XYZ file of C-alpha atoms in Angstrom:
643
model
C 21.267 -1.888 -11.812
C 20.741 0.485 -15.169
C 23.636 2.354 -16.458
C 21.862 5.743 -15.537
C 21.836 4.192 -11.677
C 25.711 3.723 -11.386
C 26.160 7.803 -12.143
C 24.833 7.686 -8.684
C 26.992 5.002 -6.983
C 29.626 6.675 -3.869
C 32.451 5.648 -5.756
C 31.620 6.972 -9.661
C 33.003 8.734 -11.456
C 30.523 11.872 -10.086
C 31.900 11.345 -6.900
C 34.708 11.821 -7.448
C 34.502 14.598 -9.996
C 31.872 17.196 -7.705
C 33.141 17.621 -4.302
C 30.060 17.391 -1.769
C 28.512 14.477 -4.019
C 26.506 12.393 -2.064
C 24.336 9.806 -3.743
C 20.167 10.660 -2.542
C 18.307 7.914 -3.353
C 15.029 10.141 -5.000
C 17.873 11.716 -7.530
C 18.783 8.463 -8.792
C 14.760 7.356 -9.104
C 14.702 10.528 -11.283
C 18.025 9.757 -13.595
C 16.085 5.740 -14.368
C 12.608 7.368 -14.737
C 14.269 10.104 -17.573
C 16.618 7.244 -19.173
C 13.561 4.902 -19.589
C 11.797 7.894 -21.632
C 14.776 9.139 -23.144
C 14.836 6.350 -24.991
C 11.355 5.347 -25.505
C 10.258 8.722 -27.004
C 7.335 9.073 -24.143
C 6.429 11.814 -21.909
C 7.509 11.674 -18.498
C 6.261 15.226 -16.010
C 8.532 15.129 -12.787
C 7.907 16.682 -9.672
C 11.549 16.886 -7.128
C 10.631 19.146 -4.310
C 13.698 20.633 -2.857
C 16.959 19.357 -2.219
C 15.818 16.013 -4.405
C 18.355 17.451 -6.651
C 16.936 17.241 -9.714
C 18.992 18.841 -12.066
C 22.136 16.764 -11.526
C 19.266 14.282 -12.427
C 18.104 14.923 -15.845
C 21.738 16.173 -16.800
C 23.571 13.381 -16.764
C 20.942 10.983 -18.768
C 20.569 14.212 -21.459
C 24.782 14.163 -21.059
C 24.488 10.219 -21.545
C 22.474 9.676 -24.070
C 23.254 9.860 -27.779
C 20.960 12.893 -29.472
C 20.747 16.867 -29.485
C 19.304 17.872 -26.532
C 17.970 21.044 -25.270
C 16.828 21.987 -22.256
C 14.501 24.753 -21.356
C 14.540 27.203 -17.783
C 12.291 29.732 -15.881
C 14.462 32.049 -15.540
C 17.942 33.579 -16.463
C 19.026 32.732 -13.661
C 18.232 29.241 -14.456
C 19.884 29.393 -17.238
C 23.429 30.960 -16.305
C 23.648 27.636 -14.033
C 22.919 25.198 -16.431
C 25.334 26.231 -18.927
C 28.217 28.544 -16.641
C 28.900 25.993 -13.346
C 25.984 22.667 -13.688
C 26.865 21.684 -16.956
C 30.707 22.425 -17.580
C 31.298 20.702 -14.154
C 29.369 16.649 -15.242
C 29.888 17.367 -18.827
C 34.100 16.901 -18.064
C 33.329 14.145 -16.008
C 31.430 12.024 -17.747
C 30.536 13.181 -21.171
C 33.634 15.467 -22.153
C 33.249 14.692 -26.070
C 29.843 16.718 -26.324
C 29.305 20.377 -26.959
C 27.578 22.123 -25.160
C 25.665 25.975 -26.351
C 23.904 28.634 -24.559
C 20.975 30.859 -26.306
C 18.881 33.852 -25.252
C 16.569 35.179 -26.658
C 17.484 38.249 -29.187
C 17.275 41.235 -27.018
C 19.748 40.105 -25.025
C 22.590 40.311 -27.887
C 24.837 43.551 -28.746
C 23.590 44.415 -32.711
C 26.330 45.992 -34.610
C 23.949 47.552 -37.075
C 21.479 49.250 -34.335
C 24.429 50.175 -32.697
C 25.606 52.223 -35.400
C 22.143 53.908 -35.793
C 22.039 55.228 -32.247
C 25.838 56.804 -33.119
C 24.436 58.112 -36.088
C 21.565 59.389 -34.451
C 23.740 61.291 -31.790
C 21.898 65.160 -30.248
C 18.664 63.149 -30.976
C 19.429 61.251 -27.632
C 18.673 62.364 -23.954
C 22.261 62.880 -22.532
C 22.667 59.889 -20.103
C 21.483 57.774 -23.320
C 24.535 58.944 -25.232
C 26.600 58.190 -22.722
C 25.534 54.622 -22.279
C 25.861 53.932 -26.006
C 29.484 55.564 -25.693
C 29.873 52.335 -23.038
C 28.437 49.763 -24.750
C 30.370 51.128 -27.941
C 33.907 50.886 -26.106
C 32.278 47.751 -24.857
C 31.656 45.912 -28.347
C 35.749 46.703 -29.229
C 35.920 43.498 -26.404
C 32.819 40.957 -26.473
C 33.425 37.404 -27.658
C 29.849 36.511 -27.722
C 28.146 40.454 -27.549
C 25.935 39.131 -24.647
C 24.896 42.644 -22.928
C 24.663 40.416 -19.630
C 28.365 40.564 -19.719
C 28.285 44.714 -19.629
C 27.582 44.450 -15.932
C 28.070 48.329 -15.710
C 24.640 48.922 -16.783
C 21.213 48.648 -15.062
C 19.048 45.673 -16.800
C 17.072 47.793 -17.519
C 18.803 50.844 -19.045
C 17.842 53.152 -21.726
C 20.465 52.279 -23.809
C 18.908 48.381 -24.375
C 16.396 49.073 -27.040
C 18.725 51.834 -29.643
C 21.025 48.650 -29.766
C 19.357 45.671 -29.880
C 17.059 44.098 -31.439
C 13.289 42.829 -32.628
C 11.750 40.242 -34.136
C 10.141 43.883 -36.001
C 13.013 45.697 -37.259
C 15.752 42.680 -36.889
C 17.239 43.044 -41.541
C 17.259 39.074 -41.323
C 19.580 37.910 -44.367
C 19.384 41.842 -45.798
C 21.749 43.565 -42.071
C 24.707 44.696 -43.821
C 26.290 43.261 -41.043
C 24.228 39.688 -40.907
C 27.925 37.675 -41.463
C 28.863 39.583 -37.900
C 26.097 39.154 -35.932
C 26.142 37.846 -32.392
C 22.532 36.467 -32.746
C 22.978 34.648 -36.193
C 26.704 33.252 -34.042
C 24.896 31.920 -31.716
C 22.674 30.010 -32.980
C 24.537 28.800 -35.367
C 26.329 27.160 -31.926
C 22.938 25.880 -30.784
C 22.276 24.476 -33.703
C 26.407 22.771 -34.063
C 25.812 21.864 -30.362
C 25.558 18.138 -28.404
C 22.744 20.210 -25.873
C 21.822 23.270 -25.874
C 20.512 25.365 -23.436
C 17.779 27.711 -23.529
C 14.743 29.136 -21.728
C 10.624 28.923 -21.952
C 10.149 32.299 -23.776
C 12.883 31.450 -26.197
C 11.140 28.263 -26.543
C 7.643 28.921 -27.325
C 9.390 32.334 -29.403
C 10.824 29.519 -31.684
C 7.516 27.117 -31.463
C 4.530 29.875 -32.552
C 7.543 30.375 -35.207
C 7.230 34.191 -34.168
C 11.192 34.908 -35.009
C 11.031 35.342 -38.572
C 13.749 32.695 -39.900
C 14.231 30.585 -36.450
C 11.036 27.934 -36.339
C 14.249 25.298 -36.440
C 15.833 24.228 -33.494
C 13.465 22.586 -31.770
C 12.642 20.046 -35.270
C 16.861 19.190 -34.368
C 16.156 18.345 -30.762
C 15.336 14.355 -29.997
C 14.743 15.047 -25.748
C 13.753 17.909 -24.396
C 13.282 18.675 -21.328
C 11.562 21.857 -19.782
C 12.968 22.847 -15.523
C 10.817 24.908 -14.187
C 7.694 23.382 -15.570
C 5.592 25.295 -13.667
C 5.324 28.591 -15.548
C 4.857 26.587 -19.175
C 0.225 26.970 -18.748
C 0.963 30.660 -18.141
C 3.910 31.491 -21.472
C 2.697 29.375 -24.184
C -0.601 31.116 -23.069
C 2.205 34.317 -24.238
C 2.483 33.274 -27.747
C -0.605 31.469 -29.015
C -1.992 34.850 -28.773
C -1.729 38.560 -30.118
C -0.542 42.144 -28.724
C 0.455 44.840 -29.473
C 1.598 47.460 -27.552
C 1.645 52.142 -28.161
C 6.073 51.401 -27.136
C 5.927 49.005 -30.452
C 4.702 51.943 -32.620
C 5.979 54.459 -30.559
C 9.533 52.921 -31.753
C 8.712 52.469 -35.108
C 8.321 55.690 -35.181
C 11.075 56.590 -33.617
C 12.756 54.241 -36.059
C 10.925 56.353 -38.693
C 12.935 59.565 -37.757
C 16.118 58.562 -37.576
C 16.299 56.348 -41.186
C 15.506 60.397 -42.107
C 18.457 62.468 -39.845
C 20.769 59.286 -41.007
C 19.834 58.299 -44.440
C 16.478 59.648 -46.394
C 17.052 63.538 -45.382
C 14.882 64.939 -48.394
C 11.934 62.787 -47.035
C 10.837 65.573 -44.214
C 7.380 63.633 -45.184
C 8.631 60.931 -42.718
C 9.371 63.201 -39.990
C 6.025 64.958 -40.036
C 3.799 61.099 -40.134
C 5.794 60.035 -37.501
C 5.414 62.901 -35.094
C 2.100 62.485 -35.416
C 1.613 59.299 -34.970
C 3.826 59.816 -31.647
C 1.371 62.094 -31.290
C -1.580 59.861 -31.818
C -0.041 57.753 -29.235
C 0.084 60.260 -26.721
C -4.002 61.035 -27.318
C -4.835 56.819 -27.214
C -3.108 56.687 -23.207
C -5.069 59.897 -22.506
C -8.040 57.316 -23.655
C -6.969 55.280 -21.178
C -7.663 55.409 -17.147
C -4.521 57.316 -15.704
C -3.511 54.891 -12.787
C -1.850 52.009 -14.452
C -4.071 49.418 -15.019
C -5.538 45.607 -16.371
C -8.560 45.810 -18.029
C -11.395 44.080 -20.297
C -10.910 45.013 -23.664
C -13.711 44.345 -25.135
C -15.975 46.387 -22.752
C -13.753 49.172 -22.995
C -13.773 48.648 -26.518
C -17.551 50.308 -26.687
C -16.129 53.860 -25.031
C -17.026 56.427 -27.658
C -13.202 58.406 -26.155
C -11.429 55.034 -26.378
C -13.393 54.806 -30.346
C -12.523 58.111 -31.342
C -8.948 57.622 -30.504
C -8.502 54.636 -31.911
C -10.177 56.021 -35.342
C -7.161 58.498 -35.328
C -4.325 55.996 -34.355
C -6.032 54.131 -37.191
C -5.299 57.188 -39.435
C -1.744 58.145 -38.342
C -0.996 54.727 -39.106
C -2.825 54.392 -42.443
C -1.086 57.664 -43.880
C 2.586 56.300 -41.776
C 2.602 53.303 -44.507
C 0.943 55.067 -47.413
C 4.540 57.903 -46.724
C 7.320 54.804 -45.923
C 5.710 52.650 -49.084
C 6.293 55.752 -51.228
C 9.745 55.569 -50.981
C 10.244 51.731 -51.284
C 13.800 50.638 -52.305
C 15.211 53.428 -50.867
C 16.931 51.806 -48.533
C 17.166 48.916 -46.727
C 16.193 49.841 -42.726
C 12.901 52.283 -44.631
C 11.746 48.725 -46.293
C 11.786 46.615 -43.327
C 10.250 49.335 -41.335
C 7.269 49.115 -44.466
C 6.597 45.499 -43.125
C 7.195 46.372 -39.668
C 3.940 48.437 -40.631
C 1.618 46.623 -42.325
C 2.516 44.050 -39.557
C 1.238 45.972 -36.943
C -1.895 46.849 -38.537
C -2.675 43.709 -38.924
C -2.321 43.060 -35.346
C -4.311 46.442 -34.927
C -7.459 45.644 -36.809
C -7.268 41.317 -35.016
C -7.489 43.419 -31.535
C -10.522 45.789 -32.543
C -12.574 42.882 -33.229
C -13.307 41.456 -30.008
C -16.269 39.744 -31.100
C -14.485 36.286 -31.840
C -14.959 33.569 -29.218
C -11.954 31.085 -26.850
C -9.971 34.384 -26.466
C -9.856 36.552 -23.190
C -9.711 39.922 -24.584
C -7.772 42.405 -22.043
C -5.353 45.647 -21.801
C -2.861 46.752 -19.556
C -1.923 50.285 -18.782
C 1.760 51.390 -17.108
C 2.151 55.346 -17.041
C 3.428 56.169 -20.627
C 1.603 52.916 -22.910
C -0.295 50.782 -23.558
C -0.790 47.193 -24.451
C -3.794 45.191 -26.295
C -4.234 41.262 -25.362
C -5.380 38.468 -27.625
C -5.143 35.456 -24.784
C -5.985 31.712 -26.232
C -8.218 30.530 -22.671
C -6.536 26.984 -23.266
C -2.991 25.967 -25.128
C -3.638 22.461 -24.307
C -4.524 21.460 -28.084
C -2.187 23.224 -29.532
C 0.645 22.317 -27.374
C -0.626 18.878 -26.676
C -0.690 17.607 -30.404
C 2.416 19.310 -31.297
C 4.067 17.718 -28.515
C 2.013 14.045 -29.970
C 3.456 14.809 -33.007
C 6.780 15.283 -32.896
C 9.273 12.243 -32.571
C 11.147 13.719 -29.033
C 11.640 12.123 -26.002
C 9.198 15.076 -23.801
C 10.892 15.671 -20.024
C 8.774 18.703 -17.534
C 9.795 18.936 -14.236
C 9.346 21.596 -11.029
C 9.284 21.610 -7.536
C 5.838 22.566 -7.866
C 3.994 20.800 -10.320
C 0.691 18.468 -9.042
C -1.665 19.678 -6.253
C -0.863 16.826 -3.708
C 0.361 13.522 -5.213
C -1.606 14.630 -8.526
C -0.618 15.848 -11.646
C -4.502 16.655 -13.037
C -4.084 20.676 -13.350
C -0.970 20.817 -15.241
C -1.356 17.699 -17.436
C -4.869 18.673 -18.032
C -3.481 22.757 -19.708
C -0.981 21.363 -21.936
C -2.709 17.884 -23.121
C 0.035 16.271 -21.725
C -2.535 13.065 -20.910
C -0.524 10.275 -22.137
C 2.259 11.873 -20.384
C 3.459 9.464 -17.399
C 4.137 10.978 -14.067
C 6.579 10.411 -11.166
C 6.353 12.706 -7.480
C 9.712 12.684 -5.791
C 10.077 13.864 -2.345
C 12.330 16.768 -0.780
C 15.547 14.619 1.707
C 14.980 17.344 4.473
C 13.282 16.468 7.933
C 10.860 19.451 7.823
C 9.593 18.512 10.771
C 13.189 19.052 12.159
C 14.439 21.816 10.665
C 11.385 24.037 10.521
C 8.060 25.246 11.887
C 4.763 26.299 9.992
C 1.658 28.890 11.902
C -0.758 29.993 11.080
C -1.570 32.905 14.307
C -4.513 32.525 15.814
C -7.084 35.451 15.782
C -6.704 37.150 12.313
C -8.442 39.895 10.659
C -10.106 38.434 6.679
C -7.714 38.781 4.537
C -9.359 42.190 3.194
C -9.984 43.823 6.739
C -8.572 46.409 6.886
C -7.234 45.707 11.023
C -4.778 42.903 8.439
C -2.268 45.656 7.769
C -1.847 46.676 11.453
C -1.692 42.948 12.000
C 0.730 42.373 9.297
C 3.697 44.855 10.541
C 2.944 43.240 14.666
C 3.356 40.374 13.326
C 7.089 41.342 11.152
C 7.469 43.676 14.446
C 8.018 40.768 16.464
C 9.533 37.705 13.799
C 11.984 40.264 13.987
C 12.880 40.740 17.492
C 12.494 37.311 17.910
C 14.701 37.423 14.649
C 17.501 39.706 15.347
C 20.954 37.767 13.970
C 18.847 36.123 10.166
C 17.276 37.308 7.653
C 13.364 37.527 6.767
C 10.434 37.665 4.098
C 8.215 39.278 3.897
C 6.079 38.416 0.215
C 2.911 39.760 -0.761
C 0.795 38.763 -3.343
C 0.390 42.812 -4.735
C 2.251 45.744 -4.458
C 0.035 48.287 -3.043
C 0.176 45.786 0.383
C 4.219 45.825 0.150
C 4.462 49.947 -0.221
C 1.978 50.401 3.174
C 4.125 47.884 4.862
C 7.290 49.376 4.034
C 6.258 52.662 5.109
C 5.991 51.493 8.307
C 8.323 49.205 8.310
C 10.767 52.247 7.725
C 10.021 53.632 11.047
C 9.752 51.134 13.910
C 13.144 49.057 12.321
C 17.009 49.949 12.258
C 17.038 46.471 9.858
C 18.661 46.406 6.467
C 15.694 46.613 4.698
C 15.387 46.168 1.385
C 11.816 46.574 -1.038
C 11.269 45.185 -4.531
C 11.393 48.139 -7.222
C 13.920 50.459 -5.734
C 17.150 49.047 -8.090
C 17.136 45.557 -9.665
C 16.134 41.325 -8.427
C 20.199 41.187 -8.590
C 21.225 43.192 -6.601
C 19.193 43.550 -4.194
C 19.201 39.393 -3.770
C 23.448 40.251 -2.752
C 22.465 42.898 -0.809
C 19.938 41.173 1.319
C 22.139 38.091 1.762
C 25.479 40.526 2.036
C 23.329 41.982 5.122
C 23.281 38.843 7.037
C 20.192 40.370 8.882
C 17.805 41.883 6.117
C 14.355 42.171 5.823
C 13.253 41.880 2.232
C 9.828 42.944 0.725
C 8.913 41.658 -2.825
C 6.142 40.787 -4.415
C 5.353 37.690 -7.041
C 9.259 37.630 -8.831
C 10.594 36.590 -5.163
C 8.430 34.104 -4.584
C 10.461 31.755 -7.214
C 13.695 30.747 -8.543
C 15.501 32.332 -5.248
C 18.188 30.435 -2.975
C 18.693 32.459 0.086
C 20.422 29.705 2.105
C 21.838 29.742 6.034
C 21.401 32.846 8.843
C 20.767 35.358 6.161
C 16.948 33.301 5.677
C 15.614 32.088 8.058
C 11.700 33.425 8.815
C 8.904 33.739 5.715
C 6.199 35.971 6.181
C 3.555 35.848 3.538
C 0.568 37.912 3.697
C -2.080 36.041 2.292
C -2.901 32.799 0.424
C -2.090 34.581 -3.467
C -5.020 33.772 -5.458
C -5.345 35.799 -8.615
C -6.955 39.231 -8.452
C -10.600 38.865 -9.402
C -10.753 41.849 -11.313
C -8.092 40.183 -13.717
C -9.601 40.191 -16.905
C -8.127 36.389 -18.225
C -9.150 34.960 -14.783
C -12.639 36.396 -15.398
C -12.670 34.954 -19.029
C -11.337 30.808 -18.378
C -14.290 31.626 -15.381
C -17.171 32.184 -18.098
C -15.586 29.699 -20.673
C -15.763 27.170 -17.191
C -19.810 27.790 -16.417
C -20.139 27.747 -19.864
C -19.005 24.399 -19.766
C -20.582 23.557 -17.224
C -17.535 22.998 -14.601
C -16.923 24.949 -11.565
C -14.283 27.327 -12.190
C -13.297 27.775 -8.524
C -12.050 24.088 -8.643
C -10.451 23.743 -12.090
C -9.249 28.125 -12.275
C -8.365 29.833 -9.125
C -7.462 27.043 -6.573
C -4.668 25.604 -8.025
C -2.718 28.038 -9.787
C -2.948 29.558 -5.663
C -1.626 26.552 -4.095
C 1.179 26.008 -7.044
C 2.058 29.679 -6.206
C 1.896 28.572 -2.019
C 4.154 26.148 -2.071
C 6.486 28.113 -4.653
C 7.332 30.656 -1.337
C 7.108 28.228 0.806
C 10.344 26.462 -0.680
C 11.858 30.384 -0.339
C 12.652 29.010 3.435
C 14.358 24.978 3.653
C 16.898 24.988 1.243
C 19.692 22.933 2.634
C 19.965 19.989 5.177
C 21.198 22.052 7.426
C 18.827 25.571 7.260
C 16.080 26.007 10.100
C 13.250 28.203 10.086
C 9.780 29.863 10.328
C 7.128 30.255 7.706
C 3.707 32.215 9.092
C 0.808 32.614 6.805
C -1.278 35.791 8.539
C -4.157 34.346 6.048
C -7.339 32.480 8.333
C -9.320 30.577 5.643
C -5.750 28.238 5.727
C -7.553 26.847 8.543
C -10.886 27.669 8.217
C -12.348 26.839 5.048
C -12.492 23.422 3.792
C -10.486 23.892 0.603
C -7.490 25.018 3.365
C -6.951 21.094 3.464
C -5.498 21.733 -0.169
C -3.828 23.805 0.546
C -1.516 22.543 3.915
C -1.409 18.667 1.990
C 1.229 20.618 -1.031
C 3.126 22.192 2.143
C 6.275 20.658 2.648
C 5.503 18.702 6.472
C 7.208 21.356 8.754
C 6.376 21.318 12.240
C 2.311 23.154 12.009
C 0.410 25.308 15.103
C -1.692 28.064 15.500
C 0.621 29.539 18.311
C 2.917 32.510 17.379
C 5.005 32.132 20.485
C 6.126 29.160 20.173
C 7.694 29.939 16.421
C 8.541 33.239 17.860
C 10.222 30.536 20.523
C 11.483 28.560 17.487
C 12.874 31.299 16.189
C 15.018 32.988 19.270
C 16.221 29.363 19.651
C 18.075 28.915 15.690
C 19.411 32.462 16.473
C 20.752 30.756 20.223
C 23.000 29.115 18.070
C 24.221 31.316 15.340
C 28.016 32.734 16.360
C 27.761 36.044 16.967
């Protein structure tokens, strides 16, 4: 027995310190494997299904190792759970000497310099933002760490946030008058001094890609790196190894210029004028695109005459803005930073106009007010894989959903982890007793009009059979969600929670509190959501989560496969859909005592040859095509719930 394994014995320090701790064979196996990788400086990829206890399985060997470690998560929720709950409990039990730190991205920390600017702007801000600035100022007097998450009275998307936090673009760095008191600088200092630092994937890749000026220093200090929710890594890596520029960034730059004119350089009227001209050009730039928000192929649209005219006008406005700012260099530190931002933005802007370069997908996305242009690499395996191989650290990648069946080839190929060891650990749950997977008979094809009526019919039948328990209805598109939501409002008196009506955290808390609510959600509710007991007894999935065929990034990857003589459906389209369905299905059984029904309203699961790959990757629930049988099981579960 290894030293690590002893911590997972019935009479171990963990068992004595943590109420309810019980040894699990898969957890012990995972911890032992990670302990070996930490010594060998290798790479390990672990799929640990729900109930394995993977968090403790990697925390114990990390806490007992002698080096420094970085733990990266896919979501803020898990990041905070690790730092505030799991790590302190374990550390106090087995490694009280270890120093642990939490580090978030810069937009999570109050910037006192920008707060002062926002106050000075006064009447230039809307009344709602002015009130929020006052609220932030009061909170700033009592906060110790400057983490905006501590200001719970503000919504997650509060208008004031861009005014009181910094970005890589507008941060003054060491030239800032508030540098010594900067909450972000203090957080980074604590992270560099800590034995274990908890970050998230976006922050990790910002550090790795050296996007965050002066902050390419965390990773080299780590002897071990653990990635939880690692299935998200390939997509996030693509974002950070590419380039993007949005009209929102340029608009904020123009607004910052107007703020400098109002507060520091009141004699520089020309600065205010060129900022207004830039804002006008940005408005025309958005109007040149289709009205409805969408994603599309930038390579193709860049040749449109109207787009070219608007792009030329925006280029002229940027050049004029740059020249006016350049003429005033040295008069204000904020203005000097503004010039550097403008030069950088113009460089990216010109880069994004050259769409003939190969190896990238060029695409755009629009919101009602803004446009973002993207240049995304078609693969990150070479860059990431070489980084891993050249480091002297141990690397652990884990999630409940990494393998297709028992094959990790898709994940390791995307990240260039050809030499990594792999381990697949099954859940200890008795899925065949705890739940049923139902693919109802006689379903219309997913694209047929009749599918909407059938989905609503199935949902209302489920609600009738599940009066005391909660239900998730998960969608692959916002459009279908809205269509179902509109009809369901008139068909049930149950508490209805629709994604978008409030922020995710509140929506989920209200759903759990209701006990028998109905939650309608898209991709963000397919993963990272942990609802146990009667609050979630049935999960309905509208169809197999294949990527949208008109997604420009997907189209580019498909074309790249064809050029290399590889079959794109099995290489590009099928694996992420299987992983996404595994994630969605994983919302149902979260505990040994949970019971429930998973209904997938897509007959391709049983009629198409690839359906077997989906089924093989799902938890081994009892299977049926008979919806009545699934409804009877729901009725049985409800009968066991106290009135």
